[in-house]
XYZ file of C-alpha atoms in Angstrom:
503
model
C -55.308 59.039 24.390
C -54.338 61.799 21.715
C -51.441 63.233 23.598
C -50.171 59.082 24.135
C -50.576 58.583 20.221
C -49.126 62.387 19.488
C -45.605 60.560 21.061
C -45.724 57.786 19.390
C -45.856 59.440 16.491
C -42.883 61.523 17.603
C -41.163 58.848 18.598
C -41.322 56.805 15.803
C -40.278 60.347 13.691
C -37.195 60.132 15.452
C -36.047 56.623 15.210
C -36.870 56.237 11.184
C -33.603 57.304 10.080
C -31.666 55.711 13.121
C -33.752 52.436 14.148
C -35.725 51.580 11.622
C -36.211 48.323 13.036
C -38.082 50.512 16.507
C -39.585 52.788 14.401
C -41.719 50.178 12.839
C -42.844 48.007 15.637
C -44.053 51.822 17.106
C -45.843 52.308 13.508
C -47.302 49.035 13.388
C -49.138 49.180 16.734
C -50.494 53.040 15.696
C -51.565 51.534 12.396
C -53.749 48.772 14.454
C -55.351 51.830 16.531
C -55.667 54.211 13.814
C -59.807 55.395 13.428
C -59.087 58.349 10.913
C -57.317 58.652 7.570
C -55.214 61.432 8.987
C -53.658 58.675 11.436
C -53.500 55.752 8.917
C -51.644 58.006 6.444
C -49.046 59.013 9.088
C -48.355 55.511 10.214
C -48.173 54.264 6.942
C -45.853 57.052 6.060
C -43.593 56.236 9.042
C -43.402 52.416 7.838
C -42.881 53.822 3.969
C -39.664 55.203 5.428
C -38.752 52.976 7.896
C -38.776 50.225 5.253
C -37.455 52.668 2.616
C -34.273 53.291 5.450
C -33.732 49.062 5.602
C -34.044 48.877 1.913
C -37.020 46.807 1.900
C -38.736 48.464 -0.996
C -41.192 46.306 -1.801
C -42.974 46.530 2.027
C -42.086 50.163 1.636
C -44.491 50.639 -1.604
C -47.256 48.745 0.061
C -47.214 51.252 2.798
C -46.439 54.561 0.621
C -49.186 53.609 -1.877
C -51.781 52.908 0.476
C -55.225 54.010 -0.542
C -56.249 56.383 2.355
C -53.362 58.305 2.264
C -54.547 60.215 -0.593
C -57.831 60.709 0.637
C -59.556 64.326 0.489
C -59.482 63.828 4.452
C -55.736 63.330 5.156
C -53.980 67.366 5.834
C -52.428 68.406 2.626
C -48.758 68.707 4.192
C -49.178 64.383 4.790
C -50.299 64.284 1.246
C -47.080 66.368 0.396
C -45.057 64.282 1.930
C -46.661 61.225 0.855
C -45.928 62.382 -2.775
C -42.562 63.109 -2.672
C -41.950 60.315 -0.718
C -43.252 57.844 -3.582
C -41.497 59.912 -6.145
C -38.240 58.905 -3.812
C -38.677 55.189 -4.130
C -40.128 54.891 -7.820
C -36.513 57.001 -8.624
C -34.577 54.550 -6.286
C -36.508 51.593 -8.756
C -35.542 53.385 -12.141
C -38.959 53.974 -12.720
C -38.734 57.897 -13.677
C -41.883 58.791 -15.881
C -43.554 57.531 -12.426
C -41.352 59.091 -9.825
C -41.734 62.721 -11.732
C -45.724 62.145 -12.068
C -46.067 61.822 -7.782
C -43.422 64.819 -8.152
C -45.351 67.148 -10.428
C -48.531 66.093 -7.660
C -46.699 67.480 -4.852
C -46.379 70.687 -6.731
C -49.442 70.564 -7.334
C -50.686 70.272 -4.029
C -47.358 72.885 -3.143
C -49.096 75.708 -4.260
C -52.216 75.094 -2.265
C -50.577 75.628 1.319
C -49.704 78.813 3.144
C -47.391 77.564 6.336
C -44.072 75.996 6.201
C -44.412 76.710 2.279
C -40.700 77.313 1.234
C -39.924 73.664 3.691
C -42.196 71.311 0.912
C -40.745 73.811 -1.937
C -37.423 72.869 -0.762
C -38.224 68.892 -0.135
C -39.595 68.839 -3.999
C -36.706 70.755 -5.775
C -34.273 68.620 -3.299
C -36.038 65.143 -4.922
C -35.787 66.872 -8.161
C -31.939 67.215 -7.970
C -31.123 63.982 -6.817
C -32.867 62.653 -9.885
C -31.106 64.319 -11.913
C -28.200 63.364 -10.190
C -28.614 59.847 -10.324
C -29.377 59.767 -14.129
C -25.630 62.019 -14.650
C -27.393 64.913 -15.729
C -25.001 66.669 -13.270
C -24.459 69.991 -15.220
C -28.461 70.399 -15.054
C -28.292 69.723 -11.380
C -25.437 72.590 -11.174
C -27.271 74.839 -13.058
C -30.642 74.216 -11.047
C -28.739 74.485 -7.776
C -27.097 77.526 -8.436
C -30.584 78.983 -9.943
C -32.357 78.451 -6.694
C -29.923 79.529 -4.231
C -31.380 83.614 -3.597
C -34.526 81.584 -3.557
C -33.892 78.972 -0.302
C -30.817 81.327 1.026
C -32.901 82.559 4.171
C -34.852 79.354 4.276
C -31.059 77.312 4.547
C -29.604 79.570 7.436
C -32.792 78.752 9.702
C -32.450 75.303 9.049
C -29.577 73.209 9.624
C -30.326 70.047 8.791
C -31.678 71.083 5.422
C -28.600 73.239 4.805
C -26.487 70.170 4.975
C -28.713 68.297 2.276
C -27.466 71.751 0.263
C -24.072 71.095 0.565
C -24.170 67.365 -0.020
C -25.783 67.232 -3.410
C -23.519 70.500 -4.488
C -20.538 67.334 -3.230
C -22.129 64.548 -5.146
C -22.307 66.900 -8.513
C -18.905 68.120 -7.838
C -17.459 64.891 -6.964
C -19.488 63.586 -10.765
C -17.858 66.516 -12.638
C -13.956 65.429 -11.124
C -14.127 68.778 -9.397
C -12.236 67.416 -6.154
C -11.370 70.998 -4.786
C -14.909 72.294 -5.137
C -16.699 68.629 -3.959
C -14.515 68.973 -0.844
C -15.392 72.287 0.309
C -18.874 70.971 0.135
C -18.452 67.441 1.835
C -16.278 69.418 4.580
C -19.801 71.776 5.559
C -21.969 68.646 5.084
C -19.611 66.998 8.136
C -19.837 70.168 9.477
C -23.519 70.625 9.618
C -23.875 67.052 10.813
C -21.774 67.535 14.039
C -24.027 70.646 14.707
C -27.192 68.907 14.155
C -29.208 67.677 17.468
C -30.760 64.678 15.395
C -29.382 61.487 14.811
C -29.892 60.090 11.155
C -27.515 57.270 10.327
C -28.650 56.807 6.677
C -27.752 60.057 5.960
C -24.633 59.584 8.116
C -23.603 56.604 6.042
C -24.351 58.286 2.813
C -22.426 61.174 3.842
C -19.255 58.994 4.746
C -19.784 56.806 1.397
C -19.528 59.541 -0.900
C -16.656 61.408 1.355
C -14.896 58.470 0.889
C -15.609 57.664 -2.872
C -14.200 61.469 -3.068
C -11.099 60.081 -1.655
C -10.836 57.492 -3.572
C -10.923 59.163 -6.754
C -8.389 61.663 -5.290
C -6.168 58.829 -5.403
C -5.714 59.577 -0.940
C -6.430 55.598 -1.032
C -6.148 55.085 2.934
C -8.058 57.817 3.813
C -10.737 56.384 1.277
C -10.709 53.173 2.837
C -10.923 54.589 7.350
C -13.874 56.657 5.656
C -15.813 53.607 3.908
C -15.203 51.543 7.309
C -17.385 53.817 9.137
C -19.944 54.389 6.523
C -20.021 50.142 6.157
C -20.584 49.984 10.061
C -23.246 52.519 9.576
C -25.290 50.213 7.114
C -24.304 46.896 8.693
C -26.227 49.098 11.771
C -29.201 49.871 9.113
C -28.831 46.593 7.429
C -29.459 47.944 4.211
C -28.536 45.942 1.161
C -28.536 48.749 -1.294
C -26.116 50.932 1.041
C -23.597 47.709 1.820
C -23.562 46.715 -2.308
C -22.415 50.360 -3.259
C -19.592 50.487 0.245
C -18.374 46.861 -0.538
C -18.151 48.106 -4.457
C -16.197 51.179 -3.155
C -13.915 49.271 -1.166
C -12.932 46.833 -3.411
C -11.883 49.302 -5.920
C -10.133 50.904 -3.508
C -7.914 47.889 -2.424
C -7.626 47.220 -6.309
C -6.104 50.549 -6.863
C -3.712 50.377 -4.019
C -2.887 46.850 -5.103
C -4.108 45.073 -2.152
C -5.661 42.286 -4.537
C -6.589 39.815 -1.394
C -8.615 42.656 0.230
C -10.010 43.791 -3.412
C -10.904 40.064 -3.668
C -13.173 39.813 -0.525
C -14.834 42.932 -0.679
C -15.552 42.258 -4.621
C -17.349 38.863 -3.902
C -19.583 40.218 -1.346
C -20.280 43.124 -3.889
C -21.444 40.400 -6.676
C -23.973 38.469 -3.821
C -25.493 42.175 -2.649
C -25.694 42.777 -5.851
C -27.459 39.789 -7.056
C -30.013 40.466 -3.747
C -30.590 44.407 -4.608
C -31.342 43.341 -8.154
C -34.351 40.304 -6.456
C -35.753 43.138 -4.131
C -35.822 45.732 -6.718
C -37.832 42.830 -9.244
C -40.111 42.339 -6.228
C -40.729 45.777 -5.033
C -41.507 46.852 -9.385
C -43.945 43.555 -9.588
C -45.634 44.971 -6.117
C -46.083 48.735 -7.171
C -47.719 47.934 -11.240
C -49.501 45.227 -9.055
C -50.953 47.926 -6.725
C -51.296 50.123 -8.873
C -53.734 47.904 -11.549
C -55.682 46.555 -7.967
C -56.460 50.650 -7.271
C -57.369 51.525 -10.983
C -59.991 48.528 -11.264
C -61.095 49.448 -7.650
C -61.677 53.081 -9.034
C -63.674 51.618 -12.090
C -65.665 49.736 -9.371
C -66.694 52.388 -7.850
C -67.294 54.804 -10.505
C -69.647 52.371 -11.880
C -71.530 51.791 -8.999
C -71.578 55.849 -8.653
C -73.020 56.526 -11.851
C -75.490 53.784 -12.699
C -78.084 56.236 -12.410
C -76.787 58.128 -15.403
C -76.732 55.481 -17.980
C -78.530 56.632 -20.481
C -76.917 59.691 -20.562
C -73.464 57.677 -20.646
C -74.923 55.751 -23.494
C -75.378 59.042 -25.204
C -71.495 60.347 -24.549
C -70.257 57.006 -25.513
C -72.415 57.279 -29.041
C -70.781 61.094 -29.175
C -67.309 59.384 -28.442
C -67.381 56.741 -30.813
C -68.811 59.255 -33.999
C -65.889 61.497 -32.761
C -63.738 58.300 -32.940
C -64.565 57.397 -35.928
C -64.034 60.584 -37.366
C -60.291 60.858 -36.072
C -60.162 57.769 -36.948
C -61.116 58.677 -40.659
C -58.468 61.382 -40.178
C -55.678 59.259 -39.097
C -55.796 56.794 -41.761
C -55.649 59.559 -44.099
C -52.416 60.598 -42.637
C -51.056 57.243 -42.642
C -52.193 56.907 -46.273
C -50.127 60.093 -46.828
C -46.687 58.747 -44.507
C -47.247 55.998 -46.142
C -46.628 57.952 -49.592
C -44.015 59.526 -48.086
C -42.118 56.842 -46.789
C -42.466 54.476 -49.930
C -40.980 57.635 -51.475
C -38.254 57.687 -49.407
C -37.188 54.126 -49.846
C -37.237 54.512 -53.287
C -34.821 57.212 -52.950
C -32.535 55.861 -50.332
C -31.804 52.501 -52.710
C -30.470 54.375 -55.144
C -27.805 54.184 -52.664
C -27.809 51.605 -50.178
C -28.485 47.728 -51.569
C -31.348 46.008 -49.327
C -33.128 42.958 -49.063
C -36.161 42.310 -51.253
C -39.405 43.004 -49.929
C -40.024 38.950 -50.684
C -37.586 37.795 -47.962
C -38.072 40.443 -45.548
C -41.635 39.116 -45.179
C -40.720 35.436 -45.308
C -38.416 36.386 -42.464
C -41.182 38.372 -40.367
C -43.129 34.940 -40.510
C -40.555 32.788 -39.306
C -40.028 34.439 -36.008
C -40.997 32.528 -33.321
C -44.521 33.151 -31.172
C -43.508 34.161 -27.907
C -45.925 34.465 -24.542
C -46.678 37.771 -23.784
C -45.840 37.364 -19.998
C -42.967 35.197 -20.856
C -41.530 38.187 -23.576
C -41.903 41.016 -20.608
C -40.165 38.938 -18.227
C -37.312 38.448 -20.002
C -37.245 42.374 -21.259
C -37.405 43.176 -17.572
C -34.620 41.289 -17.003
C -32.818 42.449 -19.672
C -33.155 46.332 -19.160
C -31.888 44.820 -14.762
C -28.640 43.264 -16.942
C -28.168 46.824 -19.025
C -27.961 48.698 -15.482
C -25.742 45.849 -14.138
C -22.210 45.223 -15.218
C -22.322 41.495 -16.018
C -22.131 42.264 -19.665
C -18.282 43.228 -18.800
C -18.087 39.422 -18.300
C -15.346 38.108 -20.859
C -16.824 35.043 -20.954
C -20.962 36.280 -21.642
C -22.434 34.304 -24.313
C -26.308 33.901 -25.758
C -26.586 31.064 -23.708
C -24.645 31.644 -21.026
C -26.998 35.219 -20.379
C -30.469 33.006 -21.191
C -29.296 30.310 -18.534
C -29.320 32.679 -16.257
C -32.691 34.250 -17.402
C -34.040 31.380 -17.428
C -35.025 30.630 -20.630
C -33.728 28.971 -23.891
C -31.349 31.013 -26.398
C -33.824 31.053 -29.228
C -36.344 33.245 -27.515
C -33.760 35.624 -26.226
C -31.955 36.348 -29.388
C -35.458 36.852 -30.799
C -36.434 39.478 -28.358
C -33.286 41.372 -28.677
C -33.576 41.201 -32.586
C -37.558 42.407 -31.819
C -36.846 45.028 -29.061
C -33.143 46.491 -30.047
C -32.784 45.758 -33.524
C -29.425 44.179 -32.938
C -28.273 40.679 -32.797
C -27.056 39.447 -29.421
C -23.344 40.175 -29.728
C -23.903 43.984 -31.034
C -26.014 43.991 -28.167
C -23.426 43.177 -25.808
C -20.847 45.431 -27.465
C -22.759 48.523 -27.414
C -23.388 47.938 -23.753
C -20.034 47.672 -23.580
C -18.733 50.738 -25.683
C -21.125 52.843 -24.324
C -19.919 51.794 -20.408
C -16.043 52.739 -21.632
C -17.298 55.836 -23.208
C -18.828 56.740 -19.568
C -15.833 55.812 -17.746
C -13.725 57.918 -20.508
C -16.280 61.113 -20.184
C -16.535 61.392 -16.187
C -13.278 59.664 -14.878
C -10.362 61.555 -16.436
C -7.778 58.844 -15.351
C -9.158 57.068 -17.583
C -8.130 59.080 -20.943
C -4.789 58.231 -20.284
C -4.778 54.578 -19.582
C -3.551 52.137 -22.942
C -6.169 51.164 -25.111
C -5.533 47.597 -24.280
C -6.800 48.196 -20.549
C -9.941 50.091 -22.004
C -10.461 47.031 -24.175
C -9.518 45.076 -21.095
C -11.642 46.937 -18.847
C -14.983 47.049 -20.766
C -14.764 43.044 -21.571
C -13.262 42.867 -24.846
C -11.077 39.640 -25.529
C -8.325 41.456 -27.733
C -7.010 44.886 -29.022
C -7.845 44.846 -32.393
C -11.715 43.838 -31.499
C -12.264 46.545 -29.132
C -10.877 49.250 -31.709
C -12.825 47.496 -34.619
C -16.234 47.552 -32.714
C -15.756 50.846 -31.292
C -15.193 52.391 -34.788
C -18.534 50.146 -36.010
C -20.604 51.832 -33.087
C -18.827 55.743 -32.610
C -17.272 55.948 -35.911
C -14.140 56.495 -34.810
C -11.342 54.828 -33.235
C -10.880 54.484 -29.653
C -7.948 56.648 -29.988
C -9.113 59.084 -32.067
C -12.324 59.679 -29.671
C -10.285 59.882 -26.574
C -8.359 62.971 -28.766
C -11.446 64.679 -29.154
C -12.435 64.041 -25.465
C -9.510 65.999 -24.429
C -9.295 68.347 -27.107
C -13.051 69.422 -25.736
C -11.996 69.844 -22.537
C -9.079 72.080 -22.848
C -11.471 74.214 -24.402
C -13.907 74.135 -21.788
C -11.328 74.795 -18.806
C -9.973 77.956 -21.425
C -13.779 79.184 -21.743
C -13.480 78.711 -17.741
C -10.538 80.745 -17.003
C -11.325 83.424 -19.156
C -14.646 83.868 -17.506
């Protein structure tokens, strides 16, 4: 019965990355005659990443934040892996105090092994990369990559398919920092690697393709962009995975747009926009499913803790007296401090009006009063939303308006502007425009086609009606012109590719 469940488990290992659909129907059936932890971790591991693969994240958290795979029980390499693998999707949902937490765990448990040691080493700084990768910390990636390689040199050379995940995020740094030359000597081992690799992984195959062929298309080699985002779209129609198919359509409409194919451009935009628009529902769902699993465990654990130490509650009465005299005390303390910031800060005012003219104290009170009472639930909903539209690019609509942006939150204008005033300290339109300066400014810092387009396209480009309005809110937010900036920008690296070539 062992051996039969040993190939399952095999099986399933093998299909994850290449039928996800197969792998989980296998996974299901050894979850339903699973007896020991050890066995329900590793099935619900296989369906974690078998989900994870489709792009279901919300089934995928259910299964990677199981209870009992965690449990004192479960081999320590499975608890590894279970780690890393939640610090994979709570990255992939932009939830990064979280993701680095399970990542720090790993380490944690890391240091505690003897075998295969330098694999789970490799496996954590590998997750810690592509973090910082996918936030555009790319230099830190470079310099962490470059760090590490005497460390994982011998390790790489025995293993191929680990040598390839090397050279692929050494590609997608390059290919951030507009280092073509250096990004394609990379990409070219990662194909290389692949085609010498026994095991067949088709999300990793599509990824590979999607970035070779973003390479291209930054390279301006606009067909070869387009044959290599064709294959990597065939891959993820194969996976069906939603995230995958929004960021190939993206590709490939940009692509057609920049060889002027605007027909093309127009097709593959539009089914960008409805992927889109589904990636941004199944990463709401799969958020609301983790802080919901994650409150049901924490008031399970105060369950049982209190049904563990009833016995002891006197002596619980005792620490909680101890707690609340040292509470009071710091308490004591900290209004002391605040008496003394307090000081401080009135000070400070004082000072600062010498120079600046502000409101009297009068009407800044009256004001606090009239703000409207919003629902608690209702006022994180719509912040939710609103840090979803800050990682979209709808605000580069031309046409975005208060209530044009609360219709489609669902709610009326006066409690959005409210919780913008409340949360960003900016009325709705400087809201808007510093989304949109600081998107240009991206596009101007890691694109360098971009520093010599006409300010009227970067105006264009960033959703600015006119011109004159997109210079006159720049300077408001930078300081300086659009023009002016995009001197600098150059100016700084010149000096950079000097320091370079005199190394």
């Amino acid at each position: 019965m062992y051996s039969q469940e040993d190939a399952l488990v095999l099986k399933a290992k093998e299909l994850v990355y290449s039928n996800p659909t197969e792998a989980i129907k296998i996974a299901d059936h050894l979850l339903n005659i699973s007896h020991e932890p050890q066995e329900f971790a590793i099935a619900n591991m296989l369906l974690a990443k078998s989900y994870m693969t489709k792009g279901d994240y919300k089934k995928a958290i259910i299964y990677a934040f199981d209870d009992q795979n965690q449990l004192e029980k479960v081999a320590i390499k499975t608890r590894i892996e279970n780690n890393i693998l939640k610090s994979t999707l709570l990255r992939k949902l932009y939830l990064d105090t979280q993701s680095i937490e399970y990542l720090n765990k790993a380490s944690v448990l890391v240091s505690k092994v003897s075998s295969e040691k330098k694999l789970y080493e490799y496996h954590n700084f590998l997750e810690h990369i592509n973090m910082l990768l996918d936030r555009l910390s790319v230099n830190e990636a470079i310099i962490k990559l470059k760090e590490t390689e005497l460390q994982f040199k011998n390790f790489l050379n025995e293993n191929v398919d680990e040598k390839r995940a090397y050279h692929f995020v050494y590609a997608k740094a390059y290919n951030s920092l507009t280092k073509y030359d250096s990004a394609f000597v990379h990409i070219d081992k990662t194909f290389e690697l692949l085609n010498a690799s026994n095991k067949i992984n088709l999300y990793e195959k599509a990824l590979i393709y999607k970035e070779s062929g973003l390479l291209f298309l930054k390279n301006k080699e606009f067909k070869k962009s387009k044959e290599t985002l064709f294959i990597a779209l065939q891959i993820a129609e194969v996976l069906d995975n939603p995230f995958l198919l929004k960021e190939i359509n993206r590709d490939l409409a940009i692509s057609y747009l920049a060889s002027n194919q605007k027909n093309e451009h127009k097709v593959y935009y539009e089914k960008f926009l409805f992927l889109n628009n589904s990636v941004e529902e199944i990463e709401q769902g799969a958020v609301n499913t983790y802080y919901n699993i994650i409150s049901s465990q924490e008031e399970s654990q105060l369950e049982s803790y209190n049904q563990k130490y009833t016995k002891y509650l006197y002596l619980s009465i005792a620490i909680a007296l101890f707690i609340i005299i040292v509470g009071v005390l710091i308490l004591l303390k900290s209004e002391s401090r605040k008496k003394r910031n307090r000081e401080i800060i009135n000070y400070l005012e004082v000072s600062r009006n010498i120079f600046t003219k502000v409101k009297p104290t009068i009407s800044a009170k009256k004001q606090t009063s009239k703000r409207l009472v919003i629902p608690e639930e209702t006022e994180q909903n719509i912040i939710l939303k609103l840090k979803r539209f800050e990682k979209s690019l709808k605000f580069l609509n031309k046409d975005m308006s208060l209530a044009l942006l609360a219709g489609q939150f669902e709610t009326n204008t006066k409690y959005l502007s409210e919780i913008i005033n409340k949360n960003y300290n900016d009325n709705f339109n400087t809201f808007i425009n510093k989304l949109r300066v600081n998107y240009i400014i991206e596009k101007l810092k890691n694109d360098t086609n971009y520093i010599n387009y006409k300010i009227s396209f970067l105006a264009d480009e960033s959703g600015f009606s006119s011109h004159s309005n997109f210079t006159i809110v720049f300077k408001g937010i930078v300081g300086m012109s659009p023009a002016t900036f995009i001197k600098l920008l150059v100016k700084e690296r010149e000096e950079i590719m000097k320091n370079e070539d005199t190394k």
